[in-house]
PDB file of C-alpha atoms in Angstrom:
ATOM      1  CA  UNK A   1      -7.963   3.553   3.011  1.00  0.00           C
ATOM      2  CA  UNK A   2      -4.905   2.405   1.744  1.00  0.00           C
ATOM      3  CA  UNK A   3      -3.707   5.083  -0.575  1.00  0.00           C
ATOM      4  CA  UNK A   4      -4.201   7.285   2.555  1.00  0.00           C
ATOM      5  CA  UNK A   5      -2.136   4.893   4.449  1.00  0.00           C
ATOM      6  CA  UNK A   6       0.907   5.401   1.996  1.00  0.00           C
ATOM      7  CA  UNK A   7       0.770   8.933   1.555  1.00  0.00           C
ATOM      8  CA  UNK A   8       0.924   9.009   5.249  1.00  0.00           C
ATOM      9  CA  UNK A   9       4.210   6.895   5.263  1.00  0.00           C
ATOM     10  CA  UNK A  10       2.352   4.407   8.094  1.00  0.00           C
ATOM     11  CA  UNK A  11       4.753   1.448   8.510  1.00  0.00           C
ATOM     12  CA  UNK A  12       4.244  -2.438   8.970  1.00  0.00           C
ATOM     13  CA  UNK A  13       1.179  -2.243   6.638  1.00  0.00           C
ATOM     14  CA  UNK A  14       0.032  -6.038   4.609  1.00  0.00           C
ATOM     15  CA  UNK A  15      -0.378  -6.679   1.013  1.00  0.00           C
ATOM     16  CA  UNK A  16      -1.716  -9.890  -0.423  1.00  0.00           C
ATOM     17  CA  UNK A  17      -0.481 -10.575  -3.957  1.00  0.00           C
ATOM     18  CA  UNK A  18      -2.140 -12.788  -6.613  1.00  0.00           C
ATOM     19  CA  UNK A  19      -2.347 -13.323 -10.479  1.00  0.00           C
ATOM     20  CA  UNK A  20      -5.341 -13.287 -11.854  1.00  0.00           C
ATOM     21  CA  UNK A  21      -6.671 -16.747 -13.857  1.00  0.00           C
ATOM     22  CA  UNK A  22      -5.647 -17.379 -17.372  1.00  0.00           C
ATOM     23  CA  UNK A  23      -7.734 -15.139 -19.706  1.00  0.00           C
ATOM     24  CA  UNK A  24      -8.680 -18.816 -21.650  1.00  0.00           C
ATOM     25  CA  UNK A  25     -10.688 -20.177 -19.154  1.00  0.00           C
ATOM     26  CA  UNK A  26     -14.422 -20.114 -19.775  1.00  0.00           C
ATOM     27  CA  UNK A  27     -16.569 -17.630 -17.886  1.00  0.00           C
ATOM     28  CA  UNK A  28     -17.953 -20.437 -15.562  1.00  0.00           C
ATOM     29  CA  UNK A  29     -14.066 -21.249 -14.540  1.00  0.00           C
ATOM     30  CA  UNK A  30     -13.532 -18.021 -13.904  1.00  0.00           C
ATOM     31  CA  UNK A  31     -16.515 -17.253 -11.679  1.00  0.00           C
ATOM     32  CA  UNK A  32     -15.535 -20.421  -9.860  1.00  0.00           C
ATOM     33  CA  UNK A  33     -11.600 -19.503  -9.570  1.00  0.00           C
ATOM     34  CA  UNK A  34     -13.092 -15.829  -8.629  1.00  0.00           C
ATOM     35  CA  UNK A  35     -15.518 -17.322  -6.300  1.00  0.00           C
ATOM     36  CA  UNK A  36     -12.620 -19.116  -4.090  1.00  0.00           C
ATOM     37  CA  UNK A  37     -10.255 -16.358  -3.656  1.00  0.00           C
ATOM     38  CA  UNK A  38     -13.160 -13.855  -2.528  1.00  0.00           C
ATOM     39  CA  UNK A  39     -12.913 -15.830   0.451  1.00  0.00           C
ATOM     40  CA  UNK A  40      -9.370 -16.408   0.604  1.00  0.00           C
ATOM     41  CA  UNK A  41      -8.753 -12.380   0.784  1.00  0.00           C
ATOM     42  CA  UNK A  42     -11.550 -11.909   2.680  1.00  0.00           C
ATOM     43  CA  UNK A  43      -9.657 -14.559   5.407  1.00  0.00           C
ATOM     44  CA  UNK A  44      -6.203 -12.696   5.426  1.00  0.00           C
ATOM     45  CA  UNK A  45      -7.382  -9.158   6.189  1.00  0.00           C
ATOM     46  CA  UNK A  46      -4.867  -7.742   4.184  1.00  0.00           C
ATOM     47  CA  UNK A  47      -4.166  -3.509   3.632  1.00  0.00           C
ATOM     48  CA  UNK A  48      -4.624  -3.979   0.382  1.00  0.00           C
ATOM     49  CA  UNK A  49      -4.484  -7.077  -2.437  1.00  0.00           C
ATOM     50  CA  UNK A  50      -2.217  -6.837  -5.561  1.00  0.00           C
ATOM     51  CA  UNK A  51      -3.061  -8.192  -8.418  1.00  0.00           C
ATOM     52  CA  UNK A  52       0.327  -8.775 -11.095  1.00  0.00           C
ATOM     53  CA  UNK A  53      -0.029  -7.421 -14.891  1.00  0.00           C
ATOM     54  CA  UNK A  54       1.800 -10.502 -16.314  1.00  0.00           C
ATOM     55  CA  UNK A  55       4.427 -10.283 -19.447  1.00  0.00           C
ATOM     56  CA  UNK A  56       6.386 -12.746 -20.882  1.00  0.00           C
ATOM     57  CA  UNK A  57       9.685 -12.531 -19.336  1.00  0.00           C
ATOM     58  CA  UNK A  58      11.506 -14.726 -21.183  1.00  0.00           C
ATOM     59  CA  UNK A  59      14.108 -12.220 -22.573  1.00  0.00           C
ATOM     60  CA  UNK A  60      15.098 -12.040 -19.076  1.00  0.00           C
ATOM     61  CA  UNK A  61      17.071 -15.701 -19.701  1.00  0.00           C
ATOM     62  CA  UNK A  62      18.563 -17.669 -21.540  1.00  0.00           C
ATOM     63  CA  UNK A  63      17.400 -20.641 -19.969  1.00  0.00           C
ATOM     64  CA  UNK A  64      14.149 -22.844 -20.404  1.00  0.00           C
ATOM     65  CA  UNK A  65      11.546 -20.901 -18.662  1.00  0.00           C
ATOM     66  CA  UNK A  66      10.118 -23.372 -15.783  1.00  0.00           C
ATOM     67  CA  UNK A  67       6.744 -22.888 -16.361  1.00  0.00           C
ATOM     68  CA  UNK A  68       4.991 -22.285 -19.900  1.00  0.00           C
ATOM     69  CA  UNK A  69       3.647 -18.757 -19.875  1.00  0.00           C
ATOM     70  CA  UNK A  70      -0.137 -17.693 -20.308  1.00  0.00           C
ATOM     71  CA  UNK A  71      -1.928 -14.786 -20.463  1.00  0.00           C
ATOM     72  CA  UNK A  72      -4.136 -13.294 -17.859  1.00  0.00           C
ATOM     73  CA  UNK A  73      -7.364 -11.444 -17.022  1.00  0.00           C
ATOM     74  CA  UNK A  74      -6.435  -7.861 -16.485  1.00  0.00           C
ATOM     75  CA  UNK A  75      -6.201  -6.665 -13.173  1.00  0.00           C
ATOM     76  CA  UNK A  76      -8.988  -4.168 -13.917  1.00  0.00           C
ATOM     77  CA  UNK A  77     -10.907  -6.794 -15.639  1.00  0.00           C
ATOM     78  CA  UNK A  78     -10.498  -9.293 -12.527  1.00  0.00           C
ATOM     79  CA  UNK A  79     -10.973  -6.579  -9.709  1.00  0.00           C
ATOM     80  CA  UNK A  80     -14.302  -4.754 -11.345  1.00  0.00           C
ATOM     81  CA  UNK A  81     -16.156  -7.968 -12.729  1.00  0.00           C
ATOM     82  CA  UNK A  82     -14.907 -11.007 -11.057  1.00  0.00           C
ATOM     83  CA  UNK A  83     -13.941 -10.519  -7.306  1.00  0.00           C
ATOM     84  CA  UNK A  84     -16.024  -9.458  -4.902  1.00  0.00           C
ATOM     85  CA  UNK A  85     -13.915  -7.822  -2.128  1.00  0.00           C
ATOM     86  CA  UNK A  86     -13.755  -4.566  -0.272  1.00  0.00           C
ATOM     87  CA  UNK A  87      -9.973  -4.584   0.132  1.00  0.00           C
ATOM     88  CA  UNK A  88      -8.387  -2.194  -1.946  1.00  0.00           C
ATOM     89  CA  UNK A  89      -6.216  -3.244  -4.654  1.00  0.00           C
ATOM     90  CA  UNK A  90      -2.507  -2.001  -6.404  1.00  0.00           C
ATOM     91  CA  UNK A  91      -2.695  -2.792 -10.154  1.00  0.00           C
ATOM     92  CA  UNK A  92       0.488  -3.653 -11.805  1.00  0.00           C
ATOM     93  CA  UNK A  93       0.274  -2.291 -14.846  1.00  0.00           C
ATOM     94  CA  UNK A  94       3.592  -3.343 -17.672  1.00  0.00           C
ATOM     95  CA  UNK A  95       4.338   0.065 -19.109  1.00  0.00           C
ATOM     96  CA  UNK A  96       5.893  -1.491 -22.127  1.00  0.00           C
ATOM     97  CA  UNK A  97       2.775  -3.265 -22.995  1.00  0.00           C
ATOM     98  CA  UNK A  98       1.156  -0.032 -23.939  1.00  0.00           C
ATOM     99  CA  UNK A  99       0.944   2.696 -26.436  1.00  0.00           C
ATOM    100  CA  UNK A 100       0.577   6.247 -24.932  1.00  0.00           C
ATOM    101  CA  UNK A 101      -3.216   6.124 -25.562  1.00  0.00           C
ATOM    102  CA  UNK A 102      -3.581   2.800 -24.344  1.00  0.00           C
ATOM    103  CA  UNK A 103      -1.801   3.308 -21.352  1.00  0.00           C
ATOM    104  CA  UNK A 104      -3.934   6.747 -20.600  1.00  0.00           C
ATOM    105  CA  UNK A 105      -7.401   5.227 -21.165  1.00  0.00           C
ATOM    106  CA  UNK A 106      -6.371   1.998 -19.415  1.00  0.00           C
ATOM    107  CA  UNK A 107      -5.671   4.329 -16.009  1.00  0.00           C
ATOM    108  CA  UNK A 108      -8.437   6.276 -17.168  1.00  0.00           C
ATOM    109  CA  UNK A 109     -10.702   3.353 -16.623  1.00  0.00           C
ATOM    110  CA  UNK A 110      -8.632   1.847 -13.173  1.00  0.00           C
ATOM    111  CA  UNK A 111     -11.194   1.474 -10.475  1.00  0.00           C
ATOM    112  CA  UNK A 112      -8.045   1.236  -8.339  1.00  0.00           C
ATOM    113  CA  UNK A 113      -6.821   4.715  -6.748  1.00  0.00           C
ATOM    114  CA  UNK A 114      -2.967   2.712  -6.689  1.00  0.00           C
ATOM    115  CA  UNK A 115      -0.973   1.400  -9.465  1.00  0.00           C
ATOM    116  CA  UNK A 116       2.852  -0.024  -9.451  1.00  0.00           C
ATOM    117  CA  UNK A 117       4.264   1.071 -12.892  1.00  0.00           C
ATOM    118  CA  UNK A 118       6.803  -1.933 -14.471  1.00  0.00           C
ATOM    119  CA  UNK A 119       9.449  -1.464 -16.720  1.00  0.00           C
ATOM    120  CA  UNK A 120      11.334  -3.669 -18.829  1.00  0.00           C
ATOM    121  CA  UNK A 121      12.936  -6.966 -17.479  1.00  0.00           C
ATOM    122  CA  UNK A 122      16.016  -6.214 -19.584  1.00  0.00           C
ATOM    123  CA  UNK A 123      17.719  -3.913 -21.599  1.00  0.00           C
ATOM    124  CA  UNK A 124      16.957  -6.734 -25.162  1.00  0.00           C
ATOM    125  CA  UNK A 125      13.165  -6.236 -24.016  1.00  0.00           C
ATOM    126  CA  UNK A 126      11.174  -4.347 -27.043  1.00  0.00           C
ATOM    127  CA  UNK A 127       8.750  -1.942 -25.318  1.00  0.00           C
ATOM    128  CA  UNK A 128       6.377   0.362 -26.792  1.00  0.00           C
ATOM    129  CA  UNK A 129       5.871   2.911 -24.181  1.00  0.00           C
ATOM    130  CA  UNK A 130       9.140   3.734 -21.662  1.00  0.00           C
ATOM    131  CA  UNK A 131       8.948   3.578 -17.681  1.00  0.00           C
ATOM    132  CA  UNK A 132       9.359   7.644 -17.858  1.00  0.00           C
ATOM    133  CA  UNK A 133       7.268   8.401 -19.655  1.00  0.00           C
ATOM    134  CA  UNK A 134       4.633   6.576 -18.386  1.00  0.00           C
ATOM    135  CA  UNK A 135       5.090   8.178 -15.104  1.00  0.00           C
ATOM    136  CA  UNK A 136       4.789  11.446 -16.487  1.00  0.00           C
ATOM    137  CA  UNK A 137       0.839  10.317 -18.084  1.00  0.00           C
ATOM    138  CA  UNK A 138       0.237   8.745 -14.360  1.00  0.00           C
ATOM    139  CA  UNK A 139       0.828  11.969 -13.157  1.00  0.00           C
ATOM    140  CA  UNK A 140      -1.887  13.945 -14.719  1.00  0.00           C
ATOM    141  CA  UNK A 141      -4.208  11.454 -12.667  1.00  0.00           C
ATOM    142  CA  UNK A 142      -4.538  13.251  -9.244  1.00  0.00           C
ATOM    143  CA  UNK A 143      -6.360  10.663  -7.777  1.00  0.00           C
ATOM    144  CA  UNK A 144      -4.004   8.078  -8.540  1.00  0.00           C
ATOM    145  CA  UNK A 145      -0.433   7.026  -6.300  1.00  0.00           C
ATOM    146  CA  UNK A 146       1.964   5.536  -8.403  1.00  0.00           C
ATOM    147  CA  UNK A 147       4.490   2.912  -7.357  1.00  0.00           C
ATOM    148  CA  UNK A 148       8.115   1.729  -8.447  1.00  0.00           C
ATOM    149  CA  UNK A 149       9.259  -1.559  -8.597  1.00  0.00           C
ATOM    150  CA  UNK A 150      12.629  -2.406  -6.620  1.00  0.00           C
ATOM    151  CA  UNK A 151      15.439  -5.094  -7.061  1.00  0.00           C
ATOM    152  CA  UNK A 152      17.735  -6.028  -4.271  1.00  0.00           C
ATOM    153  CA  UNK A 153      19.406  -8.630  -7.445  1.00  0.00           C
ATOM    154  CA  UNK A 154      19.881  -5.433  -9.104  1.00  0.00           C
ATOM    155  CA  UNK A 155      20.949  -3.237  -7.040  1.00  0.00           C
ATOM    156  CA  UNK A 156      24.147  -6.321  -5.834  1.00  0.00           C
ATOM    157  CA  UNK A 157      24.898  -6.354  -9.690  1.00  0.00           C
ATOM    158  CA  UNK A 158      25.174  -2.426 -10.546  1.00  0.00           C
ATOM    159  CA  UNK A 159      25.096  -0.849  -6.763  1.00  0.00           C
ATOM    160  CA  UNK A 160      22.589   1.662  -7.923  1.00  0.00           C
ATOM    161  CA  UNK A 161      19.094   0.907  -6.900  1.00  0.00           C
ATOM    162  CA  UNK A 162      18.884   3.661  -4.434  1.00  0.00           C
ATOM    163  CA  UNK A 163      19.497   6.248  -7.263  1.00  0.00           C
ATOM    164  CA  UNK A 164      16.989   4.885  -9.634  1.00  0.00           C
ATOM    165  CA  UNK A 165      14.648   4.894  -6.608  1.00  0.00           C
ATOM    166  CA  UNK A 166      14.859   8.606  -6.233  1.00  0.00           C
ATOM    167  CA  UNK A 167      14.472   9.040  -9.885  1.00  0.00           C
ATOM    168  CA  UNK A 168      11.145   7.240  -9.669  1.00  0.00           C
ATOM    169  CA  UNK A 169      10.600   9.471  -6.618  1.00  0.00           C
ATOM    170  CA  UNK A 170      11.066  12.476  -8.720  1.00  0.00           C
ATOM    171  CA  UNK A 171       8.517  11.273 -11.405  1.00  0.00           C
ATOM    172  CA  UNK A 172       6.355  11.182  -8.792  1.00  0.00           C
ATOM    173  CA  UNK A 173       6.442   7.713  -7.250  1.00  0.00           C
ATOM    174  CA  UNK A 174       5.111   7.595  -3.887  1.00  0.00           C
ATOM    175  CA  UNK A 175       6.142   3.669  -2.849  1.00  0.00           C
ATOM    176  CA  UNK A 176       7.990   0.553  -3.640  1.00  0.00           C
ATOM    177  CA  UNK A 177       7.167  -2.957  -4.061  1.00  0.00           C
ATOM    178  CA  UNK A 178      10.232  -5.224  -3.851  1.00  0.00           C
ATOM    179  CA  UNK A 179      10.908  -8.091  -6.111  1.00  0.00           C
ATOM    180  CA  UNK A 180      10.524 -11.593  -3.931  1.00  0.00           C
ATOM    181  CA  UNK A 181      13.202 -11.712  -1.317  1.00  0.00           C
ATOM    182  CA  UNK A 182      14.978 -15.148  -0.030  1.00  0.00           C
ATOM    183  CA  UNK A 183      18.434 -13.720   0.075  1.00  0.00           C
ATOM    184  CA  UNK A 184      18.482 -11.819   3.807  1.00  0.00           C
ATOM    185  CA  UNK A 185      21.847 -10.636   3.300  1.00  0.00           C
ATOM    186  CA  UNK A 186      21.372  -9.201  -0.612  1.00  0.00           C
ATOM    187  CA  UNK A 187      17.936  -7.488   1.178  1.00  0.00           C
ATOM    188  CA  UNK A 188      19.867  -6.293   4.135  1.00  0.00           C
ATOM    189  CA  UNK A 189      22.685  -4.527   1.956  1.00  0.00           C
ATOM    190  CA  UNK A 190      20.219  -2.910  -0.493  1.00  0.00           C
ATOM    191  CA  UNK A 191      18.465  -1.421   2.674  1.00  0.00           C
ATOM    192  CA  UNK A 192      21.386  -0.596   3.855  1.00  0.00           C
ATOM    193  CA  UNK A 193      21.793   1.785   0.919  1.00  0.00           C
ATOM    194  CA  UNK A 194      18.575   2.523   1.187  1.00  0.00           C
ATOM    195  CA  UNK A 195      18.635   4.447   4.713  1.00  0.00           C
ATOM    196  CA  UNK A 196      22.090   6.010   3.381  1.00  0.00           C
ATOM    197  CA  UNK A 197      20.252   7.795   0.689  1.00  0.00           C
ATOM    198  CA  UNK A 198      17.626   8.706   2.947  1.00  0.00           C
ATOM    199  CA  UNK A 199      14.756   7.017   1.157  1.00  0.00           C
ATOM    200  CA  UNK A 200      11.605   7.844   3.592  1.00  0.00           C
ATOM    201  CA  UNK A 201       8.734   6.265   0.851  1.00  0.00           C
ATOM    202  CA  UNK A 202       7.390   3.421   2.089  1.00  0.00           C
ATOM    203  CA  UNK A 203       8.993  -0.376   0.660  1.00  0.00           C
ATOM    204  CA  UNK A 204       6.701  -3.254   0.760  1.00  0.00           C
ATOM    205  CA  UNK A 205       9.073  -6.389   0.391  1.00  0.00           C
ATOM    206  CA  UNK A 206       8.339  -9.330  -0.960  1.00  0.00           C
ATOM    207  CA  UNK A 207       7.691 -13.155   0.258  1.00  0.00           C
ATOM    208  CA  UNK A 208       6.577 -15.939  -1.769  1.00  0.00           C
ATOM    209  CA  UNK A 209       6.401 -19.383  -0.793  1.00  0.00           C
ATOM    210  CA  UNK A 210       7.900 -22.583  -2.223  1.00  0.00           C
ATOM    211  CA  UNK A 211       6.417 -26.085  -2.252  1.00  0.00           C
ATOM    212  CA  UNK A 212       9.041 -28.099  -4.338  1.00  0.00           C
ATOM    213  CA  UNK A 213      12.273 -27.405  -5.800  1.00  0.00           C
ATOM    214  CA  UNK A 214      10.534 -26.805  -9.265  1.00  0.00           C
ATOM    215  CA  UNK A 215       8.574 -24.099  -7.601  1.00  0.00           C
ATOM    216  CA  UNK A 216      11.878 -22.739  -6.004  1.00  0.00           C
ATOM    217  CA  UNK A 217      13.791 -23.003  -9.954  1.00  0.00           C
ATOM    218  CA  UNK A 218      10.815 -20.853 -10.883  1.00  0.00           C
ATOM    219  CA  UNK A 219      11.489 -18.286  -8.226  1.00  0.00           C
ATOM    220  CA  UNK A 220      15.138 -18.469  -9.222  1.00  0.00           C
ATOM    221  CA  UNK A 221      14.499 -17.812 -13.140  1.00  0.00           C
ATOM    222  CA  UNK A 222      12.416 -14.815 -12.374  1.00  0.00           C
ATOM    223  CA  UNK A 223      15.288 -13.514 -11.196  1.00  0.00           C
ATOM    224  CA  UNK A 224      15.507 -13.632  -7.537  1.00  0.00           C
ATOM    225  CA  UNK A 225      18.620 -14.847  -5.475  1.00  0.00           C
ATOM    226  CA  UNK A 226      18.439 -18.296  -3.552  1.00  0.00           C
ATOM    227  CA  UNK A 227      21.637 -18.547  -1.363  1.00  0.00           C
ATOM    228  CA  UNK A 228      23.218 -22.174  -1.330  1.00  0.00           C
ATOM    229  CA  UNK A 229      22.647 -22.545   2.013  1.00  0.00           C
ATOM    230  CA  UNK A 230      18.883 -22.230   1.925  1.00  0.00           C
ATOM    231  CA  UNK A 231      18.339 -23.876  -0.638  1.00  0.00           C
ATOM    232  CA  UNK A 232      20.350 -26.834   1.062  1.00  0.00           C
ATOM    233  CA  UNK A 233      18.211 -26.121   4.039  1.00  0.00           C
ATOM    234  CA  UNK A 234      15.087 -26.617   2.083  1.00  0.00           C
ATOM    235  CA  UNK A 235      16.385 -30.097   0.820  1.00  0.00           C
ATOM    236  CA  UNK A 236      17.189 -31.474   3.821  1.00  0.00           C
ATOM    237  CA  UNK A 237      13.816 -30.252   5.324  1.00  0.00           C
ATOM    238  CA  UNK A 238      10.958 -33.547   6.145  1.00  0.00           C
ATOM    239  CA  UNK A 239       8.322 -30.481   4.705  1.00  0.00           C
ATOM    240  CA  UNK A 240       9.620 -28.017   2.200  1.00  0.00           C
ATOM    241  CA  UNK A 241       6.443 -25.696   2.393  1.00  0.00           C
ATOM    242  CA  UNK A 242       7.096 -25.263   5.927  1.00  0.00           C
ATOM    243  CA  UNK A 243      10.461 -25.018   5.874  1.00  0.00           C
ATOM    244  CA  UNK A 244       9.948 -22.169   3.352  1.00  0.00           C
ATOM    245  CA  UNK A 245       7.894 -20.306   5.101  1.00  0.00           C
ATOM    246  CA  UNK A 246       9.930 -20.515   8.548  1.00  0.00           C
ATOM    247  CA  UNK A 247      12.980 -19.052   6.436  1.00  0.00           C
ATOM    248  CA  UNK A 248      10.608 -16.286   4.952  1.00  0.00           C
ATOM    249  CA  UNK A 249       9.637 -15.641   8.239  1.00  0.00           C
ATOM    250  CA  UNK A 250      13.102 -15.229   9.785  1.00  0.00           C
ATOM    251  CA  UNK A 251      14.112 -13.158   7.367  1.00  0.00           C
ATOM    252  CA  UNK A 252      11.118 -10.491   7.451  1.00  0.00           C
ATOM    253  CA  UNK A 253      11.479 -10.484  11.116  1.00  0.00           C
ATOM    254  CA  UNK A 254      15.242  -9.929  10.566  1.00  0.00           C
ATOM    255  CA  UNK A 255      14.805  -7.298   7.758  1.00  0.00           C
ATOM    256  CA  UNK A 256      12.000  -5.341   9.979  1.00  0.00           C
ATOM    257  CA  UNK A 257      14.355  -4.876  13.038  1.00  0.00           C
ATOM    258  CA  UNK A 258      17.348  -3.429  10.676  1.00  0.00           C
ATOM    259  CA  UNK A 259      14.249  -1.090   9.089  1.00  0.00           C
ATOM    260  CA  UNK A 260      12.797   0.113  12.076  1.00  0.00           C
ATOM    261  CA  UNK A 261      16.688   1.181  13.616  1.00  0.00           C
ATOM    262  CA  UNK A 262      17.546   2.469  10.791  1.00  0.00           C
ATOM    263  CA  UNK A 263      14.438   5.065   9.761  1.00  0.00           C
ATOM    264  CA  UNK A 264      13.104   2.808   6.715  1.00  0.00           C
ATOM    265  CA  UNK A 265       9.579   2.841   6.232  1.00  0.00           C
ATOM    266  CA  UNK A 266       9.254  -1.580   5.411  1.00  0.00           C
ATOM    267  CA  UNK A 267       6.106  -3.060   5.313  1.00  0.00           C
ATOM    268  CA  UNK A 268       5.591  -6.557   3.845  1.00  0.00           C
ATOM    269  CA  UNK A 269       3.889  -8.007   0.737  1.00  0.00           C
ATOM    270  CA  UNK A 270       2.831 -12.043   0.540  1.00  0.00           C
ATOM    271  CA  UNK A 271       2.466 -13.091  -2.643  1.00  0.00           C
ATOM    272  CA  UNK A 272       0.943 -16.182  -3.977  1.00  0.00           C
ATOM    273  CA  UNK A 273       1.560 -17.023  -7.456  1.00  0.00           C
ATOM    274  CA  UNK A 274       1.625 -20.761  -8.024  1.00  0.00           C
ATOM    275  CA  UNK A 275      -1.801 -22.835  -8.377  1.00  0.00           C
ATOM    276  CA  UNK A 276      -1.264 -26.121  -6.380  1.00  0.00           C
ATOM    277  CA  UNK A 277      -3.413 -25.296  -2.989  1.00  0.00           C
ATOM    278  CA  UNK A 278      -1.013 -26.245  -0.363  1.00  0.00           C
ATOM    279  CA  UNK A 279       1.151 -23.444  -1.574  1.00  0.00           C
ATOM    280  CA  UNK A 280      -1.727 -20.852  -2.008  1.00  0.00           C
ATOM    281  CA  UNK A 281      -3.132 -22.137   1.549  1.00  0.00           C
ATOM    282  CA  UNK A 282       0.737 -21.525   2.691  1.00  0.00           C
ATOM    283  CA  UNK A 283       0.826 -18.280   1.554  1.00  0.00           C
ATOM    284  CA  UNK A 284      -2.374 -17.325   3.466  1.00  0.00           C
ATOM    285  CA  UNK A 285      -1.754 -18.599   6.845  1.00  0.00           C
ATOM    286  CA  UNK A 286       1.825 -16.809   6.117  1.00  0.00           C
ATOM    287  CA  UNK A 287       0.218 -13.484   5.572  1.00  0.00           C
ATOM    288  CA  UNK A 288      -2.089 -14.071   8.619  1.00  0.00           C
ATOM    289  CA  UNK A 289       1.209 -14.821  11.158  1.00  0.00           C
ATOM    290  CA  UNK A 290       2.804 -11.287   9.826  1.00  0.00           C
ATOM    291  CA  UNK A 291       0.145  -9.719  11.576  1.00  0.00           C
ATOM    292  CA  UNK A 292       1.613 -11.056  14.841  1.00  0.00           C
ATOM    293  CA  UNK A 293       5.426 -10.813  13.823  1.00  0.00           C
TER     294      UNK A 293
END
């Protein structure tokens, strides 16, 4: 099982990540949409499948988000009455969504023995329940492994992600799920840091495909860091799906080796987020090559 798998620190481990469909779709839609990515998991094989707890981020910037934002099916509500797979999943669940008795009967009712707990996306952010605290109520679930979210954006603005890391560790997070990466040398500094503060947990980084350049603008108003020269690489490319997924996989492969001389326990996390189907179908046969990489 997976949550074994963590708690035993095993390395080079697979997540699949996916959002489930807008919660205003009819219940036919659904069962379709639900229908399609049963056999989409099914094909990757994955450790374990993710499913995102979404929030509207848009007091992370000032600029025009991308993409209009929608609400979603609950993880728990997706997972238990929609898909129909036997891989097991990591919840996200927004801790600033939630009262204190929400949050508890919410993890009360998780049919998922794993759970990455999500703060706020900036310091404007109202939130009704705090990131502490809500590790404190995970932890009078004993069945339950709680995760932490980390930045490598973050940690090159304030130099501090390692420390907040071993705070979470202290509240009793037991693994990491990185934010997604395209910026190799950002990663490679953070894990740098990382092995200097001896962080043994395991860190499941992230990779998400881009189709287009508005796909890509997306990625870079969530938050993550597109160097110049990979985004120029991506123009000049005949196929910027491929080309996308080439660079993702030169960087895992790059980010690996440092991990594995250095003592870091990485293993990776594909994550498919967009709806056109050359992208999701990208981001499958992406998490099927990491298998051989």
């Amino acid at each position: 099982m997976l949550k074994e798998k963590i708690l035993n620190k095993e390395k080079n481990l697979l997540l699949y990540a996916l959002t489930p469909p807008k919660a205003e779709f009819d219940e036919a839609k659904l069962r379709e949409i639900a229908d399609r990515w049963t056999a989409r998991i099914e094909s990757v094989n994955a450790d374990g499948l993710v499913l995102y707890e979404v929030q509207d981020e848009s007091d992370r910037s000032d600029s025009q988000r991308t993409f209009e934002f929608s609400g979603t099916l609950s993880p728990q509500n997706y997972y238990a009455n929609y898909l129909k797979v036997a891989t097991p999943s990591v919840f996200y669940r927004v801790a600033g969504g939630y009262d204190e008795s929400e949050f508890r009967a919410a993890l009360a009712a998780q049919s998922a023995d794993l759970c990455v707990l999500v703060g706020a996306t900036s310091s404007a952010q109202k939130t009704r329940l705090d990131l502490t605290r809500a590790y404190e109520i995970a932890g009078e679930f004993t069945n339950l492994a709680s995760g932490g979210v980390c930045i490598a954006e973050r940690h090159g603005k304030k130099g501090d992600e390692p420390q907040r890391m071993l705070e979470k560790i202290r509240l009793g997070a037991k693994f990491f799920v990185s934010q997604a990466i395209f910026d190799a040398d950002l990663a490679r500094k953070f894990l740098e840091d990382c092995a200097a503060a001896e962080i043994s947990e395991p860190i499941f980084l992230t990779f998400s495909t881009a189709g287009n350049p508005k796909t890509l603008e997306f990625i870079k108003w969530l938050g993550v860091s597109v160097p110049q020269s990979v985004e120029s690489r991506l123009n000049a490319s005949a196929d910027y799906l491929a080309q996308s997924c080439e660079i993702i996989k030169e960087i895992w492969s790059e980010l690996k080796s440092f991990g594995d001389k250095n003592g870091l326990n990485l293993s990776a996390n594909v994550e498919s987020v967009m709806a056109k189907r050359a992208e999701i179908e990208a981001s499958l046969e992406l998490a099927r090559e990491f298998r051989l990489l």
